[in-house]
């Protein structure tokens, strides 16, 4: 992993009402997609706002591209595009005006500015709405505009707070492809999301925040390959009434059994591969085995594990 | 500026100013001819002085109160403050915008007053004072415009800031009147002297004083009671400059050194 591009070290934010976020620490190298996950109120937006200099940390340190956002926000924003959670734009301005303002402040003018506006309008699918006032935009269109203005001027870093919120499935796919394309071009993207499925598909690194702390951080594939549990096998049967949980529990190394209609999930202890014995039992019981597959750990499960473990402690 | 125009209370105040202008000249035409005769040639002055005593200050503080606070209320502060510019630049742009809008209103009603008075009473005199009167009117609005800006940035709620600003304005006027009346009744000059420290003192009478000084004893102008007492020009400019600088410093400090409030939901 190369040198840290985003570095949040023991960040603490105390609010006037007594609420505290942190200490949060996270690190991201340049040229990756970093996904920040966590339930509502866990501290994702606070962390992001501290990275942008919109809020000042009460403790700890934040460095983005070697800059201190609290004192060097202008320099930071010259290389950063930001899309806020539930984006708001001056309602009397059109998307084109908003992009023009952003482009001009990023040093673009004349033909370069017009070309850049055309490029981002095209990428965001807003060409036909460019001259409408944003006050009449739907939630999804505002979200697309938020991403469009964030990528104006081809910034080195994109910080996107819940960019998929309220976006329709087709636009989601486009957005995902756009993120991948930008990463290919060497850009760094940090985005927060509730959508663990989306995140799993695009993020290289993930940081899971819960109750104001980063509980898990690492490369997505490494986190998912960590066997914090044994093999999970899912079987689909025609006649689930023919098998009882007790029968399945009697198999060697079975840790848990879950039956949900025609779907049976069996978790084996670490190091035990009980797929053969399971299929044999199901066939012998006359359950009508249709399929048997190994279920991989998902970010969602990992997240839930983290939450359960946090609650226990 | 476009946002300010979009606000109903600002539109209402602008409408009130222009209605007052129209009503003033209508009333003047209904007065006996011998009463109007002495100041017919100076009728343009009334249309500039009357709004400059109270109405324009209420409008200025309402514009100021919504300038920063509405960005927080609508969640657009995040948009502006994540552009590559310093907070001081954002601050300067906002102050300039608020002042430009207020100046435009002053300019518009001043032009209207000249056109109406010319139309109703014929050719007007001493128009050499016209530009000075407009510039003074604009300058005098700065105290309450900046008070509005400070209240808006401190409270980050436009309605609350407008109420606070208006309360400060009227409290200042009431205290000023009280001190003036008690001072006159008791003959205690120190009480009248205290009024110069109030924010409304210079703002409400600077334009009148400038015009009166320019006219000398040439004309009898029926003035609103608040503006009848002349101001010492140096003290009046200092009063406006000190109050405005303090309010602007307060606004800039709040904007620079505190967190950007997330949209109120």
Coordinates of C-alpha atoms in Angstrom, one line a residue:
Chain A
X1 CA 0.0 0.0 0.0
X2 CA 1.4 3.4 -1.0
X3 CA 1.7 6.5 1.2
X4 CA -1.5 7.7 2.9
X5 CA -3.5 10.2 0.8
X6 CA -6.2 10.5 3.4
X7 CA -5.2 10.2 7.0
X8 CA -7.5 10.6 9.9
X9 CA -5.8 10.0 13.2
X10 CA -7.7 9.7 16.4
X11 CA -10.3 12.3 15.2
X12 CA -12.7 13.3 18.0
X13 CA -15.6 15.7 17.5
X14 CA -17.5 16.9 20.5
X15 CA -20.8 18.6 20.0
X16 CA -22.4 21.2 22.2
X17 CA -25.3 18.9 23.1
X18 CA -22.8 16.4 24.7
X19 CA -22.6 14.1 21.7
X20 CA -19.2 12.8 20.8
X21 CA -17.9 11.1 17.6
X22 CA -14.6 9.3 17.7
X23 CA -11.8 8.6 18.2
X24 CA -11.9 7.7 14.5
X25 CA -8.8 6.6 12.6
X26 CA -8.7 5.7 8.9
X27 CA -6.2 5.7 6.2
X28 CA -6.5 5.6 2.4
X29 CA -3.7 5.5 -0.2
X30 CA -4.0 7.4 -3.5
X31 CA -5.9 5.9 -6.4
X32 CA -8.4 3.7 -4.6
X33 CA -12.1 3.7 -3.8
X34 CA -12.6 3.9 -0.1
X35 CA -16.1 3.1 1.2
X36 CA -17.2 4.4 4.6
X37 CA -20.0 2.4 6.1
X38 CA -22.1 2.8 9.2
X39 CA -25.6 3.3 10.4
X40 CA -27.3 6.7 10.7
X41 CA -25.6 8.9 13.3
X42 CA -22.4 6.7 13.5
X43 CA -20.1 9.6 12.5
X44 CA -19.6 9.2 8.8
X45 CA -20.8 12.7 7.8
X46 CA -18.9 14.3 10.7
X47 CA -15.7 12.5 9.6
X48 CA -16.3 13.7 6.0
X49 CA -17.0 17.3 7.1
X50 CA -13.8 17.4 9.2
X51 CA -11.9 16.2 6.1
X52 CA -13.3 19.1 4.1
X53 CA -12.7 21.7 6.8
X54 CA -16.5 22.4 7.3
X55 CA -16.1 21.3 10.9
X56 CA -13.0 21.5 13.1
X57 CA -11.9 18.5 15.1
X58 CA -12.1 18.7 18.9
X59 CA -9.1 16.3 19.0
X60 CA -6.9 14.3 16.7
X61 CA -5.6 15.1 13.3
X62 CA -6.9 15.1 9.7
X63 CA -4.6 15.3 6.7
X64 CA -5.9 15.1 3.2
X65 CA -3.4 15.2 0.3
X66 CA -0.9 16.4 2.9
X67 CA -3.1 19.4 3.7
X68 CA -4.8 20.4 6.9
X69 CA -8.4 21.0 6.0
X70 CA -9.0 23.3 8.9
X71 CA -6.4 25.8 7.7
X72 CA -5.9 24.9 4.1
X73 CA -9.4 24.4 2.9
X74 CA -9.1 26.5 -0.3
X75 CA -6.0 24.6 -1.4
X76 CA -7.7 21.3 -0.6
X77 CA -10.9 22.2 -2.5
X78 CA -8.8 23.0 -5.6
X79 CA -8.0 19.3 -5.9
X80 CA -11.2 18.0 -4.4
X81 CA -14.8 17.5 -5.5
X82 CA -17.5 17.1 -2.9
X83 CA -21.0 15.9 -3.0
X84 CA -23.0 16.4 0.1
X85 CA -25.6 14.0 1.7
X86 CA -29.0 15.2 0.5
X87 CA -27.6 17.8 -1.8
X88 CA -28.9 21.3 -1.9
X89 CA -28.3 23.9 -4.5
X90 CA -29.5 27.5 -4.9
X91 CA -33.0 26.7 -6.3
X92 CA -33.0 29.7 -8.7
X93 CA -29.8 28.5 -10.4
X94 CA -29.8 26.0 -13.3
X95 CA -27.5 23.0 -13.4
X96 CA -25.4 24.8 -16.0
X97 CA -25.0 27.9 -13.8
X98 CA -23.9 25.7 -10.9
X99 CA -21.4 23.9 -13.0
X100 CA -20.2 27.2 -14.5
X101 CA -19.6 28.7 -11.0
X102 CA -17.8 25.6 -9.9
X103 CA -15.7 25.5 -13.0
X104 CA -14.8 29.2 -12.8
X105 CA -13.7 28.8 -9.2
X106 CA -11.6 25.9 -10.3
X107 CA -9.8 28.1 -12.8
X108 CA -11.7 27.1 -16.0
X109 CA -12.8 29.6 -18.5
X110 CA -14.0 30.1 -22.1
X111 CA -14.0 27.0 -24.4
X112 CA -12.4 24.8 -21.7
X113 CA -15.2 25.6 -19.3
X114 CA -17.9 24.9 -21.9
X115 CA -16.2 21.6 -22.9
X116 CA -16.0 20.5 -19.2
X117 CA -19.6 21.4 -18.5
X118 CA -20.6 19.4 -21.6
X119 CA -18.5 16.5 -20.4
X120 CA -19.9 16.3 -16.9
X121 CA -23.5 16.9 -18.0
X122 CA -23.1 14.0 -20.4
X123 CA -21.5 11.7 -17.7
X124 CA -24.3 12.6 -15.2
X125 CA -27.1 12.2 -17.7
X126 CA -28.3 15.7 -17.2
X127 CA -27.9 17.1 -20.7
X128 CA -31.6 17.6 -21.3
X129 CA -32.1 19.2 -17.9
X130 CA -29.1 21.5 -17.9
X131 CA -31.1 24.7 -18.3
X132 CA -33.8 23.9 -15.8
X133 CA -33.7 25.5 -12.3
X134 CA -32.6 23.1 -9.7
X135 CA -35.6 24.0 -7.6
X136 CA -37.6 21.8 -9.9
X137 CA -35.2 18.8 -9.8
X138 CA -36.2 15.4 -8.3
X139 CA -34.1 13.9 -5.5
X140 CA -32.3 11.6 -8.0
X141 CA -31.5 14.5 -10.3
X142 CA -30.1 16.5 -7.5
X143 CA -27.9 13.6 -6.5
X144 CA -26.7 13.3 -10.1
X145 CA -26.0 17.0 -10.2
X146 CA -24.1 16.7 -6.9
X147 CA -21.8 14.1 -8.5
X148 CA -21.5 16.2 -11.7
X149 CA -20.3 19.3 -9.9
X150 CA -18.0 17.2 -7.8
X151 CA -16.2 15.9 -10.9
X152 CA -16.0 19.3 -12.5
X153 CA -12.4 20.2 -13.3
X154 CA -11.3 16.5 -13.0
X155 CA -10.3 16.7 -9.3
X156 CA -7.7 14.4 -7.9
X157 CA -10.0 13.4 -4.9
X158 CA -13.7 12.9 -4.7
X159 CA -15.5 12.9 -1.4
X160 CA -19.0 11.7 -1.8
X161 CA -21.5 11.5 1.1
X162 CA -24.2 9.0 0.3
X163 CA -24.0 9.5 -3.5
X164 CA -26.4 6.7 -4.3
X165 CA -29.2 7.9 -2.1
X166 CA -32.4 8.3 -4.0
X167 CA -30.8 7.4 -7.3
X168 CA -32.7 5.0 -9.7
X169 CA -31.1 1.6 -10.6
X170 CA -30.0 2.7 -14.1
X171 CA -28.3 5.8 -12.8
X172 CA -26.7 3.7 -10.0
X173 CA -25.1 1.4 -12.6
X174 CA -23.9 4.5 -14.5
X175 CA -22.5 6.0 -11.3
X176 CA -20.7 2.8 -10.4
X177 CA -19.2 2.6 -13.8
X178 CA -18.1 6.3 -13.5
X179 CA -16.4 5.6 -10.2
X180 CA -14.5 2.6 -11.7
X181 CA -13.5 4.8 -14.7
X182 CA -12.3 7.6 -12.4
X183 CA -10.3 5.1 -10.3
X184 CA -8.7 3.7 -13.5
X185 CA -7.6 7.3 -14.2
X186 CA -5.8 7.4 -10.8
X187 CA -8.4 9.3 -8.9
X188 CA -9.1 8.7 -5.2
X189 CA -12.7 8.4 -4.2
X190 CA -14.0 8.3 -0.6
X191 CA -17.7 7.7 -0.3
X192 CA -20.0 6.8 2.4
X193 CA -23.0 4.6 2.0
X194 CA -25.7 2.5 3.6
X195 CA -25.7 0.4 0.5
X196 CA -23.3 -2.4 1.5
X197 CA -24.1 -4.3 -1.7
X198 CA -23.1 -1.2 -3.8
X199 CA -20.0 -0.7 -1.8
X200 CA -18.9 -4.3 -2.1
X201 CA -19.0 -4.0 -5.8
X202 CA -16.9 -0.8 -6.2
X203 CA -14.8 -0.2 -3.1
X204 CA -11.2 -1.4 -2.7
X205 CA -11.0 -0.4 0.9
X206 CA -13.7 -0.2 3.5
X207 CA -14.0 1.4 6.9
X208 CA -16.9 0.4 9.1
X209 CA -18.0 3.0 11.6
X210 CA -20.2 2.1 14.5
X211 CA -21.0 4.4 17.4
X212 CA -18.5 6.9 16.4
X213 CA -15.5 4.5 15.9
X214 CA -14.0 2.7 13.0
X215 CA -14.5 -0.9 14.0
X216 CA -13.2 -2.6 10.9
X217 CA -10.9 -1.3 8.2
X218 CA -9.2 -3.1 5.3
X219 CA -9.3 -4.3 1.7
X220 CA -12.7 -5.6 0.9
X221 CA -11.5 -9.0 -0.4
X222 CA -9.3 -9.5 2.7
X223 CA -12.1 -8.7 5.0
X224 CA -14.4 -11.1 3.2
X225 CA -11.9 -13.9 3.1
X226 CA -11.3 -13.6 6.9
X227 CA -12.9 -16.7 8.2
X228 CA -14.4 -15.4 11.4
X229 CA -16.9 -18.2 10.9
X230 CA -16.9 -21.7 9.4
X231 CA -18.3 -22.8 6.1
X232 CA -21.9 -21.7 5.4
X233 CA -23.8 -24.0 3.1
X234 CA -27.3 -23.2 1.6
X235 CA -29.5 -25.9 0.3
X236 CA -32.7 -25.6 -1.6
X237 CA -35.1 -28.6 -1.2
X238 CA -38.5 -29.5 -2.5
X239 CA -39.9 -31.0 0.7
X240 CA -38.5 -29.2 3.7
X241 CA -41.0 -31.1 6.0
X242 CA -38.9 -34.3 5.5
X243 CA -36.0 -32.9 7.4
X244 CA -35.8 -31.6 11.0
X245 CA -33.3 -29.2 12.4
X246 CA -32.4 -31.9 14.9
X247 CA -31.4 -34.3 12.1
X248 CA -29.1 -31.7 10.6
X249 CA -27.6 -30.8 14.0
X250 CA -26.6 -34.4 14.4
X251 CA -24.1 -34.1 11.5
X252 CA -20.4 -33.8 12.4
X253 CA -19.2 -30.3 13.0
X254 CA -22.5 -28.5 12.6
X255 CA -22.6 -25.2 14.5
X256 CA -26.0 -23.9 13.5
X257 CA -29.0 -24.7 11.4
X258 CA -31.5 -22.2 10.0
X259 CA -34.6 -23.2 8.0
X260 CA -36.6 -20.7 6.0
X261 CA -39.2 -22.4 3.8
X262 CA -37.5 -24.4 1.2
X263 CA -34.1 -22.9 2.0
X264 CA -31.9 -24.6 4.6
X265 CA -28.7 -22.9 5.9
X266 CA -26.2 -24.9 7.7
X267 CA -23.0 -23.5 9.3
X268 CA -20.1 -25.8 10.0
X269 CA -17.4 -25.3 12.5
X270 CA -14.1 -23.8 11.3
X271 CA -12.1 -26.4 9.2
X272 CA -15.0 -28.7 8.7
X273 CA -16.3 -29.2 5.1
X274 CA -19.6 -31.0 5.6
X275 CA -21.1 -30.5 2.2
X276 CA -21.0 -34.2 1.2
X277 CA -22.6 -35.4 4.5
X278 CA -25.2 -32.7 4.3
X279 CA -26.3 -33.6 0.7
X280 CA -26.3 -37.3 1.6
X281 CA -28.6 -36.7 4.6
X282 CA -31.0 -34.5 2.6
X283 CA -31.2 -37.2 -0.2
X284 CA -31.7 -40.0 2.2
X285 CA -34.5 -38.1 4.0
X286 CA -36.3 -37.7 0.7
X287 CA -36.2 -33.8 0.9
X288 CA -35.8 -33.5 -2.8
X289 CA -32.5 -31.7 -3.0
X290 CA -32.5 -29.1 -5.8
X291 CA -29.3 -27.2 -5.2
X292 CA -26.4 -26.9 -2.7
X293 CA -24.1 -23.9 -2.6
X294 CA -21.5 -22.3 -0.4
X295 CA -22.5 -18.9 0.8
X296 CA -19.7 -16.3 0.9
X297 CA -19.4 -13.8 3.7
X298 CA -20.8 -10.4 2.5
X299 CA -20.0 -7.0 3.8
X300 CA -23.5 -6.9 5.2
X301 CA -22.8 -10.0 7.3
X302 CA -19.5 -8.7 8.3
X303 CA -21.1 -5.4 9.3
X304 CA -23.8 -7.3 11.3
X305 CA -21.1 -9.3 13.0
X306 CA -19.3 -6.1 13.9
X307 CA -22.5 -4.6 15.3
X308 CA -23.3 -7.8 17.3
X309 CA -19.7 -7.9 18.7
X310 CA -19.9 -4.2 19.6
X311 CA -23.2 -4.7 21.4
X312 CA -21.8 -7.7 23.4
X313 CA -18.8 -5.6 24.6
Chain B
X1 CA -29.4 39.0 -4.8
X2 CA -31.9 36.7 -6.6
X3 CA -32.5 34.8 -3.3
X4 CA -33.2 38.1 -1.5
X5 CA -35.8 39.0 -4.1
X6 CA -37.4 35.6 -3.7
X7 CA -38.1 36.2 0.0
X8 CA -41.7 37.4 0.7
X9 CA -40.8 39.7 3.6
X10 CA -38.2 41.5 1.6
X11 CA -40.6 41.9 -1.3
X12 CA -43.2 43.2 1.1
X13 CA -40.8 45.8 2.5
X14 CA -39.8 46.9 -1.0
X15 CA -43.4 47.3 -1.9
X16 CA -44.1 49.2 1.3
X17 CA -41.3 51.7 0.5
X18 CA -42.6 52.3 -3.0
X19 CA -46.2 52.6 -1.8
X20 CA -45.0 55.1 0.8
X21 CA -43.3 57.1 -2.0
X22 CA -46.4 57.1 -4.1
X23 CA -48.7 57.9 -1.1
X24 CA -46.4 60.8 0.0
X25 CA -46.7 62.6 -3.3
X26 CA -50.4 61.9 -3.5
X27 CA -50.9 63.4 -0.1
X28 CA -48.8 66.4 -1.0
X29 CA -51.1 67.1 -4.0
X30 CA -54.1 67.1 -1.7
X31 CA -52.6 69.7 0.7
X32 CA -53.5 73.4 0.4
X33 CA -51.5 75.2 -2.4
X34 CA -50.1 77.9 0.0
X35 CA -48.7 75.1 2.2
X36 CA -47.0 73.3 -0.6
X37 CA -45.7 76.4 -2.4
X38 CA -42.5 77.0 -0.3
X39 CA -41.1 73.5 -1.0
X40 CA -42.6 72.7 -4.4
X41 CA -39.2 73.0 -6.0
X42 CA -37.6 70.7 -3.4
X43 CA -40.2 68.0 -3.3
X44 CA -37.7 65.4 -4.5
X45 CA -36.0 65.6 -1.1
X46 CA -39.1 64.3 0.8
X47 CA -39.1 61.1 -1.2
X48 CA -35.5 60.5 -0.2
X49 CA -35.7 61.5 3.4
X50 CA -38.8 59.7 4.5
X51 CA -37.7 56.1 3.7
X52 CA -34.2 56.9 5.0
X53 CA -35.4 57.5 8.6
X54 CA -37.0 54.0 9.3
X55 CA -38.1 51.9 6.4
X56 CA -34.8 51.5 4.6
X57 CA -33.1 50.4 7.8
X58 CA -35.7 47.7 8.4
X59 CA -35.3 46.5 4.8
X60 CA -31.5 46.6 5.2
X61 CA -31.5 44.5 8.3
X62 CA -34.0 42.1 6.8
X63 CA -31.7 41.6 3.8
X64 CA -28.7 41.3 6.1
X65 CA -30.4 38.8 8.4
X66 CA -31.1 36.4 5.5
X67 CA -27.9 36.8 3.6
X68 CA -25.9 34.1 5.5
X69 CA -28.6 32.4 7.6
X70 CA -30.6 31.2 4.6
X71 CA -27.6 29.4 3.2
X72 CA -27.6 27.3 6.4
X73 CA -31.3 26.9 6.4
X74 CA -31.3 25.6 2.9
X75 CA -28.2 23.5 3.2
X76 CA -26.4 25.5 0.5
X77 CA -23.7 26.8 2.9
X78 CA -22.0 23.4 2.3
X79 CA -22.1 24.0 -1.4
X80 CA -20.5 27.5 -1.3
X81 CA -18.0 26.6 1.4
X82 CA -16.6 23.6 -0.4
X83 CA -15.7 25.7 -3.5
X84 CA -12.0 26.6 -3.8
X85 CA -12.3 30.0 -2.0
X86 CA -11.4 31.3 1.4
X87 CA -14.1 32.0 3.9
X88 CA -13.1 35.7 3.8
X89 CA -13.8 35.7 0.0
X90 CA -17.2 34.2 0.6
X91 CA -17.8 36.7 3.3
X92 CA -16.8 39.6 1.1
X93 CA -19.0 38.4 -1.7
X94 CA -22.0 38.1 0.6
X95 CA -21.5 41.5 2.1
X96 CA -21.0 43.1 -1.3
X97 CA -24.1 41.4 -2.6
X98 CA -26.2 42.6 0.3
X99 CA -24.9 46.1 0.0
X100 CA -25.5 46.2 -3.8
X101 CA -29.0 45.0 -3.3
X102 CA -29.8 47.6 -0.7
X103 CA -28.1 50.3 -2.8
X104 CA -30.2 49.3 -5.8
X105 CA -33.4 49.8 -3.7
X106 CA -32.2 53.2 -2.5
X107 CA -31.3 54.2 -6.0
X108 CA -34.6 53.1 -7.4
X109 CA -36.8 54.9 -4.9
X110 CA -34.6 58.0 -5.2
X111 CA -35.1 58.0 -9.0
X112 CA -38.8 57.5 -8.4
X113 CA -39.0 60.4 -6.0
X114 CA -37.3 62.7 -8.5
X115 CA -39.6 61.6 -11.4
X116 CA -42.8 61.8 -9.3
X117 CA -41.9 65.2 -7.9
X118 CA -41.0 66.6 -11.3
X119 CA -44.2 65.1 -12.7
X120 CA -46.4 66.4 -9.9
X121 CA -44.8 69.8 -9.0
X122 CA -42.8 70.7 -12.1
X123 CA -39.0 71.4 -12.4
X124 CA -37.0 70.7 -9.3
X125 CA -34.2 72.7 -7.7
X126 CA -30.9 72.0 -6.0
X127 CA -30.3 68.8 -7.9
X128 CA -26.6 69.3 -7.2
X129 CA -27.4 67.6 -3.8
X130 CA -29.2 64.7 -5.4
X131 CA -26.2 62.4 -5.8
X132 CA -24.9 63.2 -2.4
X133 CA -28.3 62.5 -0.9
X134 CA -28.4 59.1 -2.6
X135 CA -24.9 58.2 -1.5
X136 CA -25.5 59.3 2.0
X137 CA -28.7 57.2 2.1
X138 CA -26.8 54.2 1.0
X139 CA -24.0 54.8 3.5
X140 CA -26.5 55.2 6.3
X141 CA -28.0 51.7 5.7
X142 CA -24.7 50.0 6.5
X143 CA -25.3 50.0 10.3
X144 CA -28.4 47.9 10.2
X145 CA -27.4 45.9 7.1
X146 CA -24.3 44.7 9.0
X147 CA -26.3 44.3 12.2
X148 CA -28.6 41.9 10.2
X149 CA -25.6 40.1 8.8
X150 CA -24.1 39.6 12.2
X151 CA -27.4 38.4 13.7
X152 CA -28.0 36.1 10.7
X153 CA -24.5 34.5 11.0
X154 CA -24.6 34.3 14.8
X155 CA -28.1 32.8 15.0
X156 CA -28.1 31.0 11.6
X157 CA -31.9 31.4 11.5
X158 CA -33.2 34.1 9.2
X159 CA -36.5 34.8 10.9
X160 CA -35.0 34.9 14.4
X161 CA -32.2 37.2 13.1
X162 CA -34.8 39.5 11.5
X163 CA -36.8 39.7 14.8
X164 CA -33.6 40.3 16.8
X165 CA -32.4 43.0 14.3
X166 CA -35.8 44.8 14.3
X167 CA -36.0 44.6 18.1
X168 CA -32.5 46.2 18.3
X169 CA -33.5 48.9 15.8
X170 CA -36.7 49.8 17.6
X171 CA -35.2 49.6 21.0
X172 CA -32.5 52.0 19.9
X173 CA -35.2 54.4 18.5
X174 CA -37.2 54.2 21.6
X175 CA -34.2 54.8 23.9
X176 CA -33.2 57.7 21.6
X177 CA -36.6 59.3 21.8
X178 CA -36.9 58.8 25.6
X179 CA -33.4 60.3 26.2
X180 CA -34.3 63.2 23.9
X181 CA -37.6 63.9 25.6
X182 CA -36.3 63.6 29.1
X183 CA -33.2 65.6 28.3
X184 CA -35.4 68.4 26.8
X185 CA -37.8 68.4 29.8
X186 CA -35.1 68.4 32.4
X187 CA -32.6 70.5 30.5
X188 CA -30.0 67.8 31.0
X189 CA -27.8 68.0 27.9
X190 CA -25.9 64.9 29.0
X191 CA -28.9 62.7 28.3
X192 CA -29.3 64.0 24.8
X193 CA -25.5 63.6 24.4
X194 CA -25.8 59.9 25.1
X195 CA -28.0 59.3 22.1
X196 CA -25.0 59.7 19.8
X197 CA -23.9 56.3 21.0
X198 CA -27.0 54.5 19.8
X199 CA -26.9 52.7 16.4
X200 CA -30.1 54.4 15.1
X201 CA -28.9 57.9 15.9
X202 CA -26.6 58.4 12.9
X203 CA -28.4 56.0 10.6
X204 CA -31.8 57.7 10.9
X205 CA -30.7 61.3 10.5
X206 CA -27.5 61.3 8.4
X207 CA -29.3 61.9 5.1
X208 CA -31.5 64.6 6.5
X209 CA -28.5 66.4 8.0
X210 CA -26.5 66.3 4.8
X211 CA -29.5 67.7 2.8
X212 CA -30.3 70.3 5.4
X213 CA -26.7 71.5 5.5
X214 CA -26.7 71.6 1.7
X215 CA -29.9 73.6 1.5
X216 CA -29.0 76.0 4.3
X217 CA -32.0 78.3 5.0
X218 CA -33.3 78.0 1.4
X219 CA -36.3 75.9 2.0
X220 CA -38.7 74.8 4.6
X221 CA -39.0 71.0 4.4
X222 CA -41.5 69.1 6.5
X223 CA -39.4 66.4 8.1
X224 CA -40.3 63.2 10.0
X225 CA -39.9 63.8 13.8
X226 CA -37.0 61.4 14.1
X227 CA -35.0 63.3 11.5
X228 CA -35.6 66.9 12.7
X229 CA -32.6 66.9 15.1
X230 CA -29.4 67.5 13.1
X231 CA -26.4 65.3 13.6
X232 CA -22.8 66.3 13.9
X233 CA -21.5 64.8 10.6
X234 CA -18.1 63.7 11.9
X235 CA -19.7 61.9 14.8
X236 CA -22.4 60.4 12.6
X237 CA -19.9 58.9 10.1
X238 CA -17.8 57.6 13.1
X239 CA -21.0 56.1 14.6
X240 CA -21.8 54.2 11.4
X241 CA -18.2 53.2 10.8
X242 CA -17.7 51.8 14.3
X243 CA -21.0 49.9 14.5
X244 CA -20.5 48.5 11.0
X245 CA -16.9 47.5 11.6
X246 CA -17.9 45.8 14.8
X247 CA -20.8 43.9 13.3
X248 CA -18.7 42.8 10.3
X249 CA -15.8 41.7 12.5
X250 CA -18.3 39.6 14.6
X251 CA -19.8 38.1 11.4
X252 CA -16.4 37.2 10.0
X253 CA -15.1 35.7 13.3
X254 CA -18.2 33.5 13.6
X255 CA -17.9 32.4 9.9
X256 CA -14.1 31.8 10.2
X257 CA -13.7 30.2 13.5
X258 CA -16.8 28.0 14.0
X259 CA -18.1 25.0 12.3
X260 CA -20.4 25.2 9.3
X261 CA -23.9 24.3 10.6
X262 CA -25.6 21.4 8.8
X263 CA -28.9 22.1 7.3
X264 CA -31.6 22.4 9.9
X265 CA -34.2 19.7 9.3

